[in-house]
PDB file of C-alpha atoms in Angstrom:
ATOM      1  CA  MET A   1      -0.067  -0.098   0.059  1.00 82.00           C
ATOM      2  CA  SER A   2       1.369   3.328  -0.888  1.00 96.00           C
ATOM      3  CA  PRO A   3       2.198   6.138   1.917  1.00 98.00           C
ATOM      4  CA  LEU A   4      -0.109   9.023   2.762  1.00 98.00           C
ATOM      5  CA  LEU A   5       2.072  11.986   2.178  1.00 98.00           C
ATOM      6  CA  VAL A   6       1.355  14.919   4.485  1.00 98.00           C
ATOM      7  CA  VAL A   7       3.299  18.155   3.562  1.00 98.00           C
ATOM      8  CA  ASP A   8       3.948  21.205   5.993  1.00 97.00           C
ATOM      9  CA  GLY A   9       2.708  23.838   3.614  1.00 97.00           C
ATOM     10  CA  ASP A  10       3.892  27.163   5.365  1.00 94.00           C
ATOM     11  CA  SER A  11       7.100  25.257   6.092  1.00 93.00           C
ATOM     12  CA  PHE A  12       7.819  24.571   2.397  1.00 95.00           C
ATOM     13  CA  ALA A  13       6.399  27.808   1.065  1.00 96.00           C
ATOM     14  CA  HIS A  14       8.896  29.818   3.453  1.00 93.00           C
ATOM     15  CA  ARG A  15      11.670  27.838   2.094  1.00 94.00           C
ATOM     16  CA  ALA A  16      10.593  28.360  -1.616  1.00 95.00           C
ATOM     17  CA  TYR A  17      10.011  32.186  -1.154  1.00 96.00           C
ATOM     18  CA  HIS A  18      13.481  32.608   0.312  1.00 94.00           C
ATOM     19  CA  ALA A  19      15.177  30.307  -2.173  1.00 94.00           C
ATOM     20  CA  LEU A  20      14.061  31.842  -5.320  1.00 96.00           C
ATOM     21  CA  PRO A  21      14.438  35.302  -6.480  1.00 96.00           C
ATOM     22  CA  LYS A  22      11.623  37.959  -5.654  1.00 95.00           C
ATOM     23  CA  SER A  23      12.023  39.222  -9.326  1.00 95.00           C
ATOM     24  CA  MET A  24       9.894  36.198 -10.389  1.00 95.00           C
ATOM     25  CA  ARG A  25       6.560  37.666 -11.295  1.00 96.00           C
ATOM     26  CA  ARG A  26       3.253  36.497 -12.340  1.00 95.00           C
ATOM     27  CA  VAL A  27       1.318  37.808 -15.611  1.00 93.00           C
ATOM     28  CA  ASP A  28      -0.224  40.723 -13.437  1.00 94.00           C
ATOM     29  CA  GLY A  29       2.991  41.660 -11.754  1.00 95.00           C
ATOM     30  CA  GLY A  30       2.520  39.898  -8.586  1.00 95.00           C
ATOM     31  CA  PRO A  31       5.008  37.631  -6.721  1.00 96.00           C
ATOM     32  CA  GLU A  32       5.181  34.143  -7.827  1.00 97.00           C
ATOM     33  CA  ASN A  33       8.402  32.608  -6.297  1.00 97.00           C
ATOM     34  CA  ALA A  34       6.892  31.005  -3.539  1.00 97.00           C
ATOM     35  CA  LEU A  35       4.313  29.486  -5.681  1.00 97.00           C
ATOM     36  CA  VAL A  36       6.785  28.322  -8.222  1.00 97.00           C
ATOM     37  CA  GLY A  37       8.995  26.724  -5.590  1.00 97.00           C
ATOM     38  CA  PHE A  38       6.332  25.335  -3.547  1.00 97.00           C
ATOM     39  CA  THR A  39       5.091  23.652  -6.688  1.00 97.00           C
ATOM     40  CA  ASN A  40       8.481  22.226  -7.466  1.00 96.00           C
ATOM     41  CA  MET A  41       9.239  20.606  -4.241  1.00 96.00           C
ATOM     42  CA  LEU A  42       5.619  19.173  -4.201  1.00 97.00           C
ATOM     43  CA  LEU A  43       6.207  17.555  -7.649  1.00 97.00           C
ATOM     44  CA  ARG A  44       9.402  16.301  -6.693  1.00 96.00           C
ATOM     45  CA  LEU A  45       8.077  14.690  -3.515  1.00 97.00           C
ATOM     46  CA  TRP A  46       4.897  13.233  -5.633  1.00 96.00           C
ATOM     47  CA  GLN A  47       7.469  11.854  -8.206  1.00 95.00           C
ATOM     48  CA  ASP A  48       9.954  10.132  -5.964  1.00 96.00           C
ATOM     49  CA  GLU A  49       7.423   8.786  -3.590  1.00 97.00           C
ATOM     50  CA  ARG A  50       4.196   8.098  -5.402  1.00 96.00           C
ATOM     51  CA  PRO A  51       1.951   8.303  -2.484  1.00 98.00           C
ATOM     52  CA  ARG A  52      -1.703   7.417  -2.387  1.00 97.00           C
ATOM     53  CA  THR A  53      -2.842  10.758  -2.165  1.00 97.00           C
ATOM     54  CA  VAL A  54      -1.253  14.233  -0.655  1.00 98.00           C
ATOM     55  CA  LEU A  55      -2.530  16.299   2.093  1.00 98.00           C
ATOM     56  CA  VAL A  56      -0.955  19.749   2.425  1.00 98.00           C
ATOM     57  CA  ALA A  57      -1.533  21.609   6.005  1.00 97.00           C
ATOM     58  CA  TRP A  58      -1.636  25.361   6.485  1.00 97.00           C
ATOM     59  CA  ASP A  59      -1.391  27.509   9.322  1.00 90.00           C
ATOM     60  CA  THR A  60      -4.116  30.341   9.582  1.00 85.00           C
ATOM     61  CA  LEU A  61      -2.024  33.515  10.386  1.00 71.00           C
ATOM     62  CA  ASP A  62      -4.763  35.767  11.219  1.00 73.00           C
ATOM     63  CA  VAL A  63      -6.528  34.089  14.137  1.00 68.00           C
ATOM     64  CA  PRO A  64      -4.735  33.064  17.251  1.00 70.00           C
ATOM     65  CA  THR A  65      -4.574  29.578  18.335  1.00 72.00           C
ATOM     66  CA  TYR A  66      -4.724  28.340  21.863  1.00 69.00           C
ATOM     67  CA  ARG A  67      -0.858  28.385  22.105  1.00 75.00           C
ATOM     68  CA  HIS A  68      -0.987  32.140  21.476  1.00 70.00           C
ATOM     69  CA  THR A  69      -3.483  32.689  24.079  1.00 71.00           C
ATOM     70  CA  ALA A  70      -1.770  30.553  26.533  1.00 66.00           C
ATOM     71  CA  LEU A  71       1.632  31.943  26.405  1.00 70.00           C
ATOM     72  CA  GLU A  72       1.761  35.736  25.078  1.00 67.00           C
ATOM     73  CA  ALA A  73       5.460  35.349  23.991  1.00 62.00           C
ATOM     74  CA  TYR A  74       4.663  32.050  21.603  1.00 61.00           C
ATOM     75  CA  GLN A  75       6.079  32.987  18.216  1.00 60.00           C
ATOM     76  CA  SER A  76       6.065  36.726  19.069  1.00 56.00           C
ATOM     77  CA  GLY A  77       8.284  38.851  16.996  1.00 58.00           C
ATOM     78  CA  ARG A  78       7.480  36.881  13.802  1.00 68.00           C
ATOM     79  CA  GLU A  79       6.789  39.260  10.692  1.00 71.00           C
ATOM     80  CA  PHE A  80       6.217  38.022   6.947  1.00 79.00           C
ATOM     81  CA  ASP A  81       6.494  39.916   3.857  1.00 92.00           C
ATOM     82  CA  ASP A  82       3.509  40.923   2.337  1.00 94.00           C
ATOM     83  CA  GLU A  83       4.488  39.123  -0.836  1.00 96.00           C
ATOM     84  CA  LEU A  84       4.935  35.965   0.982  1.00 95.00           C
ATOM     85  CA  LEU A  85       1.629  36.428   2.822  1.00 93.00           C
ATOM     86  CA  GLU A  86      -0.011  36.948  -0.573  1.00 96.00           C
ATOM     87  CA  GLN A  87       1.185  33.775  -2.140  1.00 96.00           C
ATOM     88  CA  LEU A  88       0.369  31.806   1.030  1.00 95.00           C
ATOM     89  CA  ASP A  89      -3.486  33.011   0.592  1.00 95.00           C
ATOM     90  CA  LEU A  90      -3.199  31.496  -3.021  1.00 96.00           C
ATOM     91  CA  LEU A  91      -1.474  28.148  -2.348  1.00 96.00           C
ATOM     92  CA  PRO A  92      -4.593  26.207  -0.730  1.00 95.00           C
ATOM     93  CA  ALA A  93      -6.864  26.535  -3.431  1.00 95.00           C
ATOM     94  CA  LEU A  94      -3.921  25.850  -6.233  1.00 96.00           C
ATOM     95  CA  LEU A  95      -3.540  22.440  -4.526  1.00 94.00           C
ATOM     96  CA  ARG A  96      -7.446  21.729  -4.500  1.00 95.00           C
ATOM     97  CA  SER A  97      -7.599  22.662  -8.231  1.00 97.00           C
ATOM     98  CA  THR A  98      -5.302  19.466  -8.766  1.00 97.00           C
ATOM     99  CA  GLY A  99      -7.541  17.199  -6.559  1.00 96.00           C
ATOM    100  CA  LEU A 100      -5.068  17.256  -3.692  1.00 97.00           C
ATOM    101  CA  ALA A 101      -6.346  18.038  -0.138  1.00 97.00           C
ATOM    102  CA  ALA A 102      -5.402  21.071   1.786  1.00 96.00           C
ATOM    103  CA  ALA A 103      -6.120  21.551   5.508  1.00 96.00           C
ATOM    104  CA  LYS A 104      -6.458  25.040   7.054  1.00 94.00           C
ATOM    105  CA  GLU A 105      -8.849  25.546   9.805  1.00 92.00           C
ATOM    106  CA  PRO A 106      -8.965  28.574  12.187  1.00 90.00           C
ATOM    107  CA  GLY A 107      -7.264  27.999  15.712  1.00 87.00           C
ATOM    108  CA  TYR A 108      -5.006  25.343  14.210  1.00 92.00           C
ATOM    109  CA  GLU A 109      -1.619  25.140  12.897  1.00 92.00           C
ATOM    110  CA  ALA A 110      -0.385  22.931   9.948  1.00 94.00           C
ATOM    111  CA  ASP A 111       1.699  20.996  12.921  1.00 94.00           C
ATOM    112  CA  ASP A 112      -1.911  19.762  14.352  1.00 95.00           C
ATOM    113  CA  PHE A 113      -3.078  18.715  10.788  1.00 97.00           C
ATOM    114  CA  LEU A 114       0.267  16.800  10.126  1.00 98.00           C
ATOM    115  CA  ALA A 115      -0.360  14.956  13.576  1.00 98.00           C
ATOM    116  CA  ALA A 116      -4.094  14.222  12.968  1.00 98.00           C
ATOM    117  CA  ALA A 117      -3.412  12.726   9.471  1.00 98.00           C
ATOM    118  CA  SER A 118      -0.525  10.572  10.717  1.00 98.00           C
ATOM    119  CA  ALA A 119      -2.601   9.286  13.791  1.00 98.00           C
ATOM    120  CA  HIS A 120      -5.727   8.605  11.541  1.00 97.00           C
ATOM    121  CA  GLU A 121      -3.528   6.914   8.747  1.00 98.00           C
ATOM    122  CA  GLU A 122      -1.730   4.887  11.258  1.00 97.00           C
ATOM    123  CA  ALA A 123      -4.861   3.898  13.089  1.00 97.00           C
ATOM    124  CA  ALA A 124      -5.991   2.377   9.323  1.00 97.00           C
ATOM    125  CA  GLY A 125      -2.981   0.367   8.950  1.00 97.00           C
ATOM    126  CA  GLY A 126      -1.094   2.534   6.676  1.00 98.00           C
ATOM    127  CA  THR A 127       2.202   4.204   6.392  1.00 98.00           C
ATOM    128  CA  VAL A 128       2.830   7.825   6.387  1.00 98.00           C
ATOM    129  CA  LEU A 129       5.337  10.218   5.111  1.00 98.00           C
ATOM    130  CA  VAL A 130       5.563  13.979   6.838  1.00 98.00           C
ATOM    131  CA  ALA A 131       7.420  16.354   4.838  1.00 98.00           C
ATOM    132  CA  THR A 132       8.602  19.289   7.290  1.00 97.00           C
ATOM    133  CA  SER A 133      11.502  21.013   8.101  1.00 94.00           C
ATOM    134  CA  ASP A 134      10.177  21.509  11.729  1.00 91.00           C
ATOM    135  CA  ARG A 135      11.746  18.985  13.993  1.00 92.00           C
ATOM    136  CA  ASP A 136       8.770  19.358  16.472  1.00 93.00           C
ATOM    137  CA  ALA A 137       7.413  16.865  14.015  1.00 97.00           C
ATOM    138  CA  PHE A 138      10.030  14.091  15.272  1.00 98.00           C
ATOM    139  CA  GLN A 139       7.269  13.498  17.879  1.00 98.00           C
ATOM    140  CA  LEU A 140       5.077  11.771  15.271  1.00 98.00           C
ATOM    141  CA  VAL A 141       7.589   9.382  14.306  1.00 98.00           C
ATOM    142  CA  THR A 142       6.999   5.792  14.561  1.00 98.00           C
ATOM    143  CA  PRO A 143       7.525   2.537  12.623  1.00 98.00           C
ATOM    144  CA  ARG A 144       4.900   3.661  10.287  1.00 98.00           C
ATOM    145  CA  VAL A 145       5.347   7.424  10.325  1.00 98.00           C
ATOM    146  CA  THR A 146       8.779   8.716   8.804  1.00 98.00           C
ATOM    147  CA  VAL A 147       9.390  12.550   8.450  1.00 98.00           C
ATOM    148  CA  LEU A 148      11.124  13.484   5.258  1.00 98.00           C
ATOM    149  CA  GLN A 149      13.412  16.646   6.479  1.00 97.00           C
ATOM    150  CA  PRO A 150      14.415  18.672   3.308  1.00 94.00           C
ATOM    151  CA  VAL A 151      18.369  19.143   2.990  1.00 92.00           C
ATOM    152  CA  ALA A 152      19.555  21.778   0.730  1.00 86.00           C
ATOM    153  CA  GLY A 153      20.908  19.946  -2.646  1.00 85.00           C
ATOM    154  CA  SER A 154      20.084  16.546  -1.745  1.00 90.00           C
ATOM    155  CA  PRO A 155      17.334  14.061  -1.139  1.00 92.00           C
ATOM    156  CA  PRO A 156      15.559  14.704   2.056  1.00 96.00           C
ATOM    157  CA  ALA A 157      16.599  12.909   5.271  1.00 97.00           C
ATOM    158  CA  ARG A 158      14.225  10.367   6.291  1.00 98.00           C
ATOM    159  CA  ILE A 159      13.856  10.331   9.761  1.00 98.00           C
ATOM    160  CA  GLY A 160      12.724   7.245  11.825  1.00 98.00           C
ATOM    161  CA  PRO A 161      12.665   6.403  15.344  1.00 98.00           C
ATOM    162  CA  ASP A 162      16.510   5.542  15.347  1.00 98.00           C
ATOM    163  CA  GLU A 163      17.249   9.072  13.751  1.00 98.00           C
ATOM    164  CA  VAL A 164      15.244  10.652  16.251  1.00 98.00           C
ATOM    165  CA  ARG A 165      17.081   9.120  19.413  1.00 97.00           C
ATOM    166  CA  GLU A 166      20.264   9.908  17.454  1.00 96.00           C
ATOM    167  CA  ARG A 167      19.729  13.577  17.059  1.00 94.00           C
ATOM    168  CA  TYR A 168      17.812  14.325  20.114  1.00 94.00           C
ATOM    169  CA  GLY A 169      18.803  11.355  22.679  1.00 96.00           C
ATOM    170  CA  VAL A 170      15.232  10.643  23.327  1.00 98.00           C
ATOM    171  CA  ASP A 171      12.522   8.491  21.798  1.00 98.00           C
ATOM    172  CA  PRO A 172      10.158  10.310  19.713  1.00 98.00           C
ATOM    173  CA  ALA A 173       7.163  10.001  22.121  1.00 97.00           C
ATOM    174  CA  GLN A 174       9.392  12.129  24.495  1.00 98.00           C
ATOM    175  CA  VAL A 175       9.752  15.216  22.148  1.00 98.00           C
ATOM    176  CA  PRO A 176       7.137  17.270  23.708  1.00 97.00           C
ATOM    177  CA  ASP A 177       8.789  16.792  27.062  1.00 98.00           C
ATOM    178  CA  PHE A 178      12.248  17.094  25.745  1.00 97.00           C
ATOM    179  CA  ILE A 179      11.105  20.750  23.983  1.00 95.00           C
ATOM    180  CA  ALA A 180       9.552  21.944  27.419  1.00 95.00           C
ATOM    181  CA  LEU A 181      12.488  21.290  29.236  1.00 97.00           C
ATOM    182  CA  ARG A 182      15.050  22.525  26.539  1.00 94.00           C
ATOM    183  CA  GLY A 183      12.830  25.356  25.358  1.00 90.00           C
ATOM    184  CA  ASP A 184      12.428  26.563  21.637  1.00 87.00           C
ATOM    185  CA  PRO A 185      13.972  29.661  20.754  1.00 82.00           C
ATOM    186  CA  SER A 186      12.040  29.630  17.308  1.00 78.00           C
ATOM    187  CA  ASP A 187       8.968  29.388  18.875  1.00 77.00           C
ATOM    188  CA  ARG A 188       9.891  31.609  21.940  1.00 80.00           C
ATOM    189  CA  ILE A 189       9.060  28.684  24.364  1.00 85.00           C
ATOM    190  CA  PRO A 190      11.564  29.514  27.325  1.00 87.00           C
ATOM    191  CA  GLY A 191      12.191  25.875  28.713  1.00 89.00           C
ATOM    192  CA  ALA A 192      13.464  25.058  32.219  1.00 94.00           C
ATOM    193  CA  ARG A 193      15.954  27.495  33.542  1.00 95.00           C
ATOM    194  CA  GLY A 194      19.552  26.172  32.999  1.00 94.00           C
ATOM    195  CA  ILE A 195      18.566  22.963  31.096  1.00 96.00           C
ATOM    196  CA  GLY A 196      19.782  22.707  27.644  1.00 95.00           C
ATOM    197  CA  ALA A 197      19.522  19.966  24.864  1.00 95.00           C
ATOM    198  CA  LYS A 198      21.982  17.527  26.695  1.00 96.00           C
ATOM    199  CA  ARG A 199      20.543  17.901  29.919  1.00 97.00           C
ATOM    200  CA  ALA A 200      17.144  17.593  29.046  1.00 97.00           C
ATOM    201  CA  ALA A 201      17.917  14.278  27.199  1.00 97.00           C
ATOM    202  CA  GLY A 202      19.869  13.006  30.082  1.00 97.00           C
ATOM    203  CA  LEU A 203      16.839  13.701  32.638  1.00 98.00           C
ATOM    204  CA  LEU A 204      14.463  11.890  30.291  1.00 98.00           C
ATOM    205  CA  ALA A 205      16.605   8.995  29.823  1.00 97.00           C
ATOM    206  CA  GLN A 206      16.866   8.970  33.917  1.00 97.00           C
ATOM    207  CA  TYR A 207      13.311   9.758  34.565  1.00 98.00           C
ATOM    208  CA  GLY A 208      11.401   8.818  31.345  1.00 98.00           C
ATOM    209  CA  SER A 209       8.983  11.864  31.394  1.00 98.00           C
ATOM    210  CA  LEU A 210       8.538  15.172  32.655  1.00 98.00           C
ATOM    211  CA  ASP A 211       5.361  14.119  34.870  1.00 97.00           C
ATOM    212  CA  ALA A 212       8.148  11.708  36.638  1.00 98.00           C
ATOM    213  CA  MET A 213      10.371  14.439  37.216  1.00 97.00           C
ATOM    214  CA  LEU A 214       7.841  16.695  38.581  1.00 97.00           C
ATOM    215  CA  GLU A 215       6.374  14.036  40.935  1.00 97.00           C
ATOM    216  CA  GLU A 216       9.831  13.600  42.099  1.00 96.00           C
ATOM    217  CA  GLY A 217       9.821  17.228  43.169  1.00 96.00           C
ATOM    218  CA  ARG A 218      12.263  18.362  40.394  1.00 96.00           C
ATOM    219  CA  PHE A 219      11.307  21.912  39.009  1.00 96.00           C
ATOM    220  CA  ALA A 220       8.889  22.452  41.600  1.00 96.00           C
ATOM    221  CA  THR A 221       8.679  26.217  41.108  1.00 96.00           C
ATOM    222  CA  GLU A 222       8.438  25.887  37.337  1.00 95.00           C
ATOM    223  CA  ALA A 223       6.001  22.945  37.184  1.00 96.00           C
ATOM    224  CA  ASP A 224       3.017  24.810  35.913  1.00 93.00           C
ATOM    225  CA  ALA A 225       5.335  26.537  33.352  1.00 92.00           C
ATOM    226  CA  LEU A 226       6.734  23.323  32.015  1.00 96.00           C
ATOM    227  CA  ARG A 227       3.226  21.618  31.642  1.00 95.00           C
ATOM    228  CA  LEU A 228       1.950  24.621  29.575  1.00 90.00           C
ATOM    229  CA  TYR A 229       5.198  24.472  27.491  1.00 92.00           C
ATOM    230  CA  ARG A 230       4.799  20.607  26.898  1.00 95.00           C
ATOM    231  CA  ARG A 231       1.144  21.447  25.923  1.00 91.00           C
ATOM    232  CA  ILE A 232       2.105  24.082  23.477  1.00 89.00           C
ATOM    233  CA  ALA A 233       4.947  21.529  22.254  1.00 92.00           C
ATOM    234  CA  THR A 234       2.483  18.748  21.498  1.00 94.00           C
ATOM    235  CA  MET A 235       0.678  18.417  18.040  1.00 94.00           C
ATOM    236  CA  ASP A 236      -3.182  18.108  18.299  1.00 94.00           C
ATOM    237  CA  ARG A 237      -4.039  14.774  16.919  1.00 96.00           C
ATOM    238  CA  GLU A 238      -7.477  15.761  16.951  1.00 96.00           C
ATOM    239  CA  ALA A 239      -7.546  18.582  14.369  1.00 96.00           C
ATOM    240  CA  PRO A 240     -10.228  18.281  11.596  1.00 96.00           C
ATOM    241  CA  LEU A 241      -9.166  16.702   8.509  1.00 97.00           C
ATOM    242  CA  PRO A 242     -10.764  16.755   5.208  1.00 96.00           C
ATOM    243  CA  ALA A 243     -11.590  13.529   3.403  1.00 95.00           C
ATOM    244  CA  LEU A 244      -8.260  11.400   2.184  1.00 97.00           C
ATOM    245  CA  PRO A 245      -9.461   8.843  -0.393  1.00 97.00           C
ATOM    246  CA  ASP A 246      -6.660   7.643  -2.962  1.00 97.00           C
ATOM    247  CA  VAL A 247      -6.018  10.401  -5.257  1.00 94.00           C
ATOM    248  CA  ALA A 248      -4.471  10.642  -8.645  1.00 92.00           C
ATOM    249  CA  PRO A 249      -3.483  14.234  -9.214  1.00 96.00           C
ATOM    250  CA  ASP A 250      -5.120  16.126 -12.095  1.00 96.00           C
ATOM    251  CA  TRP A 251      -2.255  18.154 -13.125  1.00 97.00           C
ATOM    252  CA  LYS A 252      -4.174  19.370 -16.366  1.00 96.00           C
ATOM    253  CA  THR A 253      -7.010  21.143 -14.452  1.00 97.00           C
ATOM    254  CA  GLY A 254      -4.220  22.289 -12.026  1.00 97.00           C
ATOM    255  CA  ALA A 255      -2.240  23.822 -14.940  1.00 97.00           C
ATOM    256  CA  ALA A 256      -5.815  25.409 -16.322  1.00 97.00           C
ATOM    257  CA  HIS A 257      -6.271  26.803 -12.833  1.00 97.00           C
ATOM    258  CA  ALA A 258      -2.832  28.314 -12.417  1.00 97.00           C
ATOM    259  CA  ARG A 259      -2.968  29.609 -15.995  1.00 96.00           C
ATOM    260  CA  SER A 260      -6.149  31.571 -15.504  1.00 96.00           C
ATOM    261  CA  LEU A 261      -4.814  33.430 -12.498  1.00 95.00           C
ATOM    262  CA  GLY A 262      -1.504  34.133 -14.501  1.00 95.00           C
ATOM    263  CA  PHE A 263       0.887  31.682 -12.684  1.00 96.00           C
ATOM    264  CA  GLU A 264       2.754  30.764 -15.914  1.00 95.00           C
ATOM    265  CA  ARG A 265       5.615  29.021 -14.546  1.00 96.00           C
ATOM    266  CA  VAL A 266       3.353  27.042 -12.251  1.00 97.00           C
ATOM    267  CA  ALA A 267       1.123  25.998 -15.084  1.00 97.00           C
ATOM    268  CA  ALA A 268       4.358  24.938 -17.186  1.00 96.00           C
ATOM    269  CA  ARG A 269       5.353  22.661 -14.087  1.00 96.00           C
ATOM    270  CA  PHE A 270       1.765  21.119 -13.836  1.00 97.00           C
ATOM    271  CA  GLU A 271       1.983  20.445 -17.642  1.00 96.00           C
ATOM    272  CA  GLU A 272       5.313  18.754 -17.430  1.00 94.00           C
ATOM    273  CA  ALA A 273       4.099  16.395 -14.694  1.00 94.00           C
ATOM    274  CA  LEU A 274       1.460  15.270 -17.348  1.00 91.00           C
ATOM    275  CA  GLY A 275       3.981  13.100 -18.900  1.00 85.00           C
ATOM    276  CA  TRP A 276       5.058  11.177 -15.943  1.00 82.00           C
ATOM    277  CA  THR A 277       4.376   7.668 -15.639  1.00 63.00           C
TER     278      THR A 277
END
């Protein structure tokens, strides 16, 4: 059975936007670099992996999630160029025009859809490939769920349980506890005072979980904060999903949709995919 491919749309769109020249423009003069770069990445993944279908997950940037409400500093200071935001708004409909699924709902992050899709597919006996540059997704890894982590100029790294242990020194299921202890500067999660990655991994090897540490009286003055950080770091496996039946991408309709909006380079890439077998 072919795997389900789940893609972190925001992660890949950001990479594309910063990798390709901003001089790439649509017919109407609007920006096209993230659209083209994302399309290239998606087509490469589809050609290499031949999944049974694809789900692309997106953040909703104009509605706060419970994480932003619970921790005021969460992801604070992040600013996106207007030209990137414009293209992020266009990408979900572009994906749907090919018959592939997109998940974007107020109050949820792309990470949550990655988690929900992985849990759903694994429960059904399937396998999952999660394409993202976000190491928080290591918490999803199991013998049936593999993270595909982009590597510049090379095929993506395939992250299974052994690779998570090698990189973090913890089991995949311990990753939210690890993040709570170590912190995450990119998301502005402070972590426990004086605890870095090596010490966090050592404590989890000793105790097994953050809860066990707290029960033993460790981090007594920080216990509530650490529980909050873990909750924020934990992806929501109950996020709402679209239907995910087997789908053969309709690159022809996608090309027509792209061309109707003046995305000539995107249309050309979809038309190239029509010749793939």
